[in-house]
mmCIF file of C-alpha atoms and ligand atoms in Angstrom:
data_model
loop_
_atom_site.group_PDB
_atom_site.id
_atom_site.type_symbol
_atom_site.label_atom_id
_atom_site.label_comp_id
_atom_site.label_asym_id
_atom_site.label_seq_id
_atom_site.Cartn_x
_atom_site.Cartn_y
_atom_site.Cartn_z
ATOM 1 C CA UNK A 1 96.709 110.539 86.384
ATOM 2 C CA UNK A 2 95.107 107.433 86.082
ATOM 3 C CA UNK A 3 95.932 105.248 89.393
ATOM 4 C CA UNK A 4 95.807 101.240 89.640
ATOM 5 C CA UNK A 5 92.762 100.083 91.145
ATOM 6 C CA UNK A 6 92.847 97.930 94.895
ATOM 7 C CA UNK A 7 91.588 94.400 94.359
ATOM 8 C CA UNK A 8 89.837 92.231 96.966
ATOM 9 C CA UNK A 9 91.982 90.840 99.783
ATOM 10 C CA UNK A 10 94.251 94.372 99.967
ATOM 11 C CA UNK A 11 93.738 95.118 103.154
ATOM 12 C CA UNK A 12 92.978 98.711 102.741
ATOM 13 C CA UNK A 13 89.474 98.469 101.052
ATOM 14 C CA UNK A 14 88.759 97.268 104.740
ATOM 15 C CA UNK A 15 89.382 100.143 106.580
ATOM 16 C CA UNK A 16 87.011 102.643 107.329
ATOM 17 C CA UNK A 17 88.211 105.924 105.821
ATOM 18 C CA UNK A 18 88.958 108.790 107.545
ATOM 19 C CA UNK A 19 86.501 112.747 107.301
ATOM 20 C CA UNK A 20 88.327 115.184 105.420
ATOM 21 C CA UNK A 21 88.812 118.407 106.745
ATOM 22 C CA UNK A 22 87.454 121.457 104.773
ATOM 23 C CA UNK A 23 90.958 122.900 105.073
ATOM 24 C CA UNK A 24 92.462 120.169 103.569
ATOM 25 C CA UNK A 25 89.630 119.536 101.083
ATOM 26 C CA UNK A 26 91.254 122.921 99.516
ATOM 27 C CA UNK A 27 94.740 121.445 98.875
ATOM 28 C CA UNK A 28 96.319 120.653 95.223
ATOM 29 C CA UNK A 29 97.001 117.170 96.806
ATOM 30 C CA UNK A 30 92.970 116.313 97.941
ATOM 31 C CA UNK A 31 91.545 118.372 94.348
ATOM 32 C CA UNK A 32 94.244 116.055 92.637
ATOM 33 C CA UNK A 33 92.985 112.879 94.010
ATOM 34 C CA UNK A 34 89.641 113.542 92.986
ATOM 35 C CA UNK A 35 90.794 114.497 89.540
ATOM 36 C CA UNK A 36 92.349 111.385 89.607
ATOM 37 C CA UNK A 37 89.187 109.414 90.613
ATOM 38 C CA UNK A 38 87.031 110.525 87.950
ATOM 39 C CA UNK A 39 89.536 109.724 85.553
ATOM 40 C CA UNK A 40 90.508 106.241 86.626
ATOM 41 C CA UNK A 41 86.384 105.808 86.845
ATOM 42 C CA UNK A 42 86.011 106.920 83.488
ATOM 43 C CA UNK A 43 89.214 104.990 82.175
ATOM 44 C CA UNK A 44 88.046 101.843 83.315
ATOM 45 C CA UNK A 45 84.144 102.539 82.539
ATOM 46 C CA UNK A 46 83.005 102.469 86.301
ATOM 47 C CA UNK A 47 80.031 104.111 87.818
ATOM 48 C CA UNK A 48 81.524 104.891 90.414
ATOM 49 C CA UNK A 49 85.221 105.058 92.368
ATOM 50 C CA UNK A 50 85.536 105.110 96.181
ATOM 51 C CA UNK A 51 89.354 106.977 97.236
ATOM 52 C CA UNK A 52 90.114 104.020 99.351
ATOM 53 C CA UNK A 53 89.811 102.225 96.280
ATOM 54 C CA UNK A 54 92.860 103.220 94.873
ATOM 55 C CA UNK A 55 94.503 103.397 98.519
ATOM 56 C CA UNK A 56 93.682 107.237 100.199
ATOM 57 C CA UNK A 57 91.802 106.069 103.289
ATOM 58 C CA UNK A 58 89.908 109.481 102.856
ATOM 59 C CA UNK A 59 86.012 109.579 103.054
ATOM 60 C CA UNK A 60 85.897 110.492 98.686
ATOM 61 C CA UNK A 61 83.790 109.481 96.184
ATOM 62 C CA UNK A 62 82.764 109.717 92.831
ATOM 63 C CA UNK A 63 80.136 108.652 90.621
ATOM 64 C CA UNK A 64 78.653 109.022 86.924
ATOM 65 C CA UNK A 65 76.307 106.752 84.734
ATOM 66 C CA UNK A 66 75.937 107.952 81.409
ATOM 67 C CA UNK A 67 72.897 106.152 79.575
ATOM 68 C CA UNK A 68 73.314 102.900 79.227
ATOM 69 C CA UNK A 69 71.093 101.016 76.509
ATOM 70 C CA UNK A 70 71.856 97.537 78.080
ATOM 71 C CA UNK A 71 70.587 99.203 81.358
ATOM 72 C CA UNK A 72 68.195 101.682 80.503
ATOM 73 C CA UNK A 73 66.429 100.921 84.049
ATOM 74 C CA UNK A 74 69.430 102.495 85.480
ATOM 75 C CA UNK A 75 68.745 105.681 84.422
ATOM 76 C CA UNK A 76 71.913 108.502 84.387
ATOM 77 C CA UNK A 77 73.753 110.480 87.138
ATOM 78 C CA UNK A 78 75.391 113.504 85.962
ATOM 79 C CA UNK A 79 78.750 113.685 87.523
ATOM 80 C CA UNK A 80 78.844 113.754 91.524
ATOM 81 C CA UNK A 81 81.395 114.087 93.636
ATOM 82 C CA UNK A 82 80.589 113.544 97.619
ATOM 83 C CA UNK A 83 83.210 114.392 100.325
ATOM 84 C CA UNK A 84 82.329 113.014 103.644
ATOM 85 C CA UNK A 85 78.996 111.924 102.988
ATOM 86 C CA UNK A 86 76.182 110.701 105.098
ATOM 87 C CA UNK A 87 73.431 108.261 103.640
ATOM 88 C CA UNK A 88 69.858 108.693 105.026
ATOM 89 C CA UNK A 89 67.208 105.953 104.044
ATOM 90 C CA UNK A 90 64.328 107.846 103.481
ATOM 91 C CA UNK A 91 62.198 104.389 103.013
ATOM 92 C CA UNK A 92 62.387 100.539 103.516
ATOM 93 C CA UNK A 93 60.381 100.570 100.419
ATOM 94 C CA UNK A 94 60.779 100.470 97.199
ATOM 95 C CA UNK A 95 63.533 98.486 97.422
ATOM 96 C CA UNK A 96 66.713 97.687 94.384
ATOM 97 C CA UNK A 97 67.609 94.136 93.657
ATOM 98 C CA UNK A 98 70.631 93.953 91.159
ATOM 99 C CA UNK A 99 73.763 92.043 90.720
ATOM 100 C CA UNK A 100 76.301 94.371 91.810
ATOM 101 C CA UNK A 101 79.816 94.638 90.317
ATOM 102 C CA UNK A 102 82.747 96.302 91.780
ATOM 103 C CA UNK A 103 86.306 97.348 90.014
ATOM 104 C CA UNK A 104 87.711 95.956 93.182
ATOM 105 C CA UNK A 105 86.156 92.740 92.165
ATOM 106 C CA UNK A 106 86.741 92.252 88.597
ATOM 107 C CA UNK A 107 84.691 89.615 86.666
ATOM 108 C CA UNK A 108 82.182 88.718 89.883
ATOM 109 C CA UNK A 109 78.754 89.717 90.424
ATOM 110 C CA UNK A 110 76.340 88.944 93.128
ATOM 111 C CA UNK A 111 72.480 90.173 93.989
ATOM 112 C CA UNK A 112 72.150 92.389 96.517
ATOM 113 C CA UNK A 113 68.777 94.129 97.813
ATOM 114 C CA UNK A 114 68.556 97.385 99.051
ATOM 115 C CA UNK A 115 66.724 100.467 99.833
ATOM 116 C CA UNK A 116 65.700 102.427 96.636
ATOM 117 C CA UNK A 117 65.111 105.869 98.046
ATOM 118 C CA UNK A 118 67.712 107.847 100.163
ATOM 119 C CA UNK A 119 69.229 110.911 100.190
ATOM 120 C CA UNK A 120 72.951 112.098 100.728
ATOM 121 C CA UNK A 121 74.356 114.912 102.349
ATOM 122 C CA UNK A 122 77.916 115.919 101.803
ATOM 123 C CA UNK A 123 80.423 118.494 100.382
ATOM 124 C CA UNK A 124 80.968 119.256 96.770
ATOM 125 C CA UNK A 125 84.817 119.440 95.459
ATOM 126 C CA UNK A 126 85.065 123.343 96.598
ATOM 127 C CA UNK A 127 83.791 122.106 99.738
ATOM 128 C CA UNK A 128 80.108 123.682 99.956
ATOM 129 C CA UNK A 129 77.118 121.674 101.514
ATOM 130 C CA UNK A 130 75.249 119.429 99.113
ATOM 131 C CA UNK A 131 71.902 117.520 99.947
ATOM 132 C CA UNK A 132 71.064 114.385 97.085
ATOM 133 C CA UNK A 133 67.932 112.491 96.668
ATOM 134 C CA UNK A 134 68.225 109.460 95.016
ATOM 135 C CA UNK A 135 64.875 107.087 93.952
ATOM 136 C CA UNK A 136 65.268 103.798 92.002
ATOM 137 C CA UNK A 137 68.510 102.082 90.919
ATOM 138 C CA UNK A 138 71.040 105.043 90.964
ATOM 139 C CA UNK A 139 70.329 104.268 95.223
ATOM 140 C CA UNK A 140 71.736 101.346 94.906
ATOM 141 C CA UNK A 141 75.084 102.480 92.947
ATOM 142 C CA UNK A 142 75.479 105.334 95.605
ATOM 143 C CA UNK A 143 75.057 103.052 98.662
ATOM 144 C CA UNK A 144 77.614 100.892 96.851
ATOM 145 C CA UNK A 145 80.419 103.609 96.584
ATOM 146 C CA UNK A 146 79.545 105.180 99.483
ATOM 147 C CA UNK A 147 79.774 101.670 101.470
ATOM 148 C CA UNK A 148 83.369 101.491 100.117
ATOM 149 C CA UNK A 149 84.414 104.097 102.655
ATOM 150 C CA UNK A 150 83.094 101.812 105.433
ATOM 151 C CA UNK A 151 85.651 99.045 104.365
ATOM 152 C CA UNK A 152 82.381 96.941 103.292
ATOM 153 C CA UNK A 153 82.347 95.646 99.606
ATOM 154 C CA UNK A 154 79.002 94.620 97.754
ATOM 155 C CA UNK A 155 80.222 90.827 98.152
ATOM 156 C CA UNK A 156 79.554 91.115 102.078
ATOM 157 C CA UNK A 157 75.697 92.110 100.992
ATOM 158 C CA UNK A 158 75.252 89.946 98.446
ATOM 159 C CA UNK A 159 73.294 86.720 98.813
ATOM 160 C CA UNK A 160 76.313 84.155 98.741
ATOM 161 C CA UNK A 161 74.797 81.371 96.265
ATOM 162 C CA UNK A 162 73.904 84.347 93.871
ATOM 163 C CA UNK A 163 77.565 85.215 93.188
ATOM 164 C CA UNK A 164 78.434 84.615 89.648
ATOM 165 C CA UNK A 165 81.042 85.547 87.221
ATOM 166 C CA UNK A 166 79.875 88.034 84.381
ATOM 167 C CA UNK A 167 79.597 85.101 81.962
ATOM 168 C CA UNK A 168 77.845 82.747 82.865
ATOM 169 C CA UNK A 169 75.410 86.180 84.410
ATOM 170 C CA UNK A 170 74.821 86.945 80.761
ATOM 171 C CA UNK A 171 74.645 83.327 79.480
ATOM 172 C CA UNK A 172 72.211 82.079 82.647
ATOM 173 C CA UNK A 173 70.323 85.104 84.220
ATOM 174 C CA UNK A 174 67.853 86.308 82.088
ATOM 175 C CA UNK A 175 68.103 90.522 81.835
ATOM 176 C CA UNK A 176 65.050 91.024 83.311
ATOM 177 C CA UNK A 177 66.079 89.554 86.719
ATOM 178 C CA UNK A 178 69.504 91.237 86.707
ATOM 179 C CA UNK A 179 67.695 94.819 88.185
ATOM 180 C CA UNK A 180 64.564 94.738 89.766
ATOM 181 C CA UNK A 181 63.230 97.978 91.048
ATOM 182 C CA UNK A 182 59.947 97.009 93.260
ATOM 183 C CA UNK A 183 57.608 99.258 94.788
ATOM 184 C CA UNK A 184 57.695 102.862 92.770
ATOM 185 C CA UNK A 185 54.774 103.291 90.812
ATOM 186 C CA UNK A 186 55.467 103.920 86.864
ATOM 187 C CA UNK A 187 54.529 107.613 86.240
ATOM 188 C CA UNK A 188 50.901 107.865 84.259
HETATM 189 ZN ZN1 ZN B 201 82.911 98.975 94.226
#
């Protein structure tokens, strides 16, 4: 089922989502949900769909970015699906400057910086121990889901005077300064 997406100023993309527990990780109702997150992603061409998003204050996400050729920097991300995850920064450096979007925040983008290599460790759907290791922009689209079960929304990172609506972004910011991966060396 494909389920309405939160927008900005619900109140409950500001909570801080609750752990699931393995038990209940296992029910029709949780392995529904998540059904119903990567379908609602992929219905509304996300890369990405935090539960809280579409109002389960559970600590679910999902993610996929299927090659893009407007964003071939991006690179792809098979399917993932984290339960309870936990983000390590593995470096300061490199770091990901992009202009975030959100489909809690249709229409708006806005620059944000942030660490470029981390890894996450979480469950998988059936509930098994995962470790992921993410280097370049795909960091950035993680951190940004991920953040979404903090109650935080890329808005709150994003350099305020850099917030712009997708139009005048593609009529006024050249592509080249709309992801900017600094500090990983280009392989030889
Ligand atoms: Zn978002």
């Amino acid at each position: 089922m494909i389920r309405p997406i939160l927008k900005m100023g619900h109140p409950a993309l500001r909570q801080v989502a609750r752990a699931v527990d393995p038990k209940e990780l296992a029910t029709s109702e949780v392995q529904l949900l998540i059904s119903d997150l990567l379908l609602t992603m992929r219905e509304n061409h996300g890369a990405g769909l935090a539960a809280p998003q579409v109002g389960e204050g559970v600590r679910i996400c999902v993610a996929e970015v299927k090659e893009n050729p407007r964003y071939p920097e991006l690179g792809t991300l098979p399917e993932r699906v984290w339960v309870n995850p936990v983000v390590h920064i593995l470096s300061p450096e490199p770091t990901v400057t992009m202009y975030e979007g959100c489909l809690s925040v249709p229409g708006l983008r806005g620059r944000v910086i942030r660490p470029a290599h981390i890894r996450v460790d979480s469950l998988d759907r059936s509930g098994t121990p995962q470790r992921d290791e993410f280097l370049g922009a795909i960091a950035a689209v993680v951190q940004h889901e991920l953040d979404h079960l903090d109650g935080i929304l890329f808005v709150d990172r994003a350099e305020s005077a850099t917030l712009t609506f997708l139009d005048e972004l593609m009529d006024h910011v050249p592509s080249e300064q709309r992801l900017i991966v600094r500090g990983i060396s280009p392989p030889h």
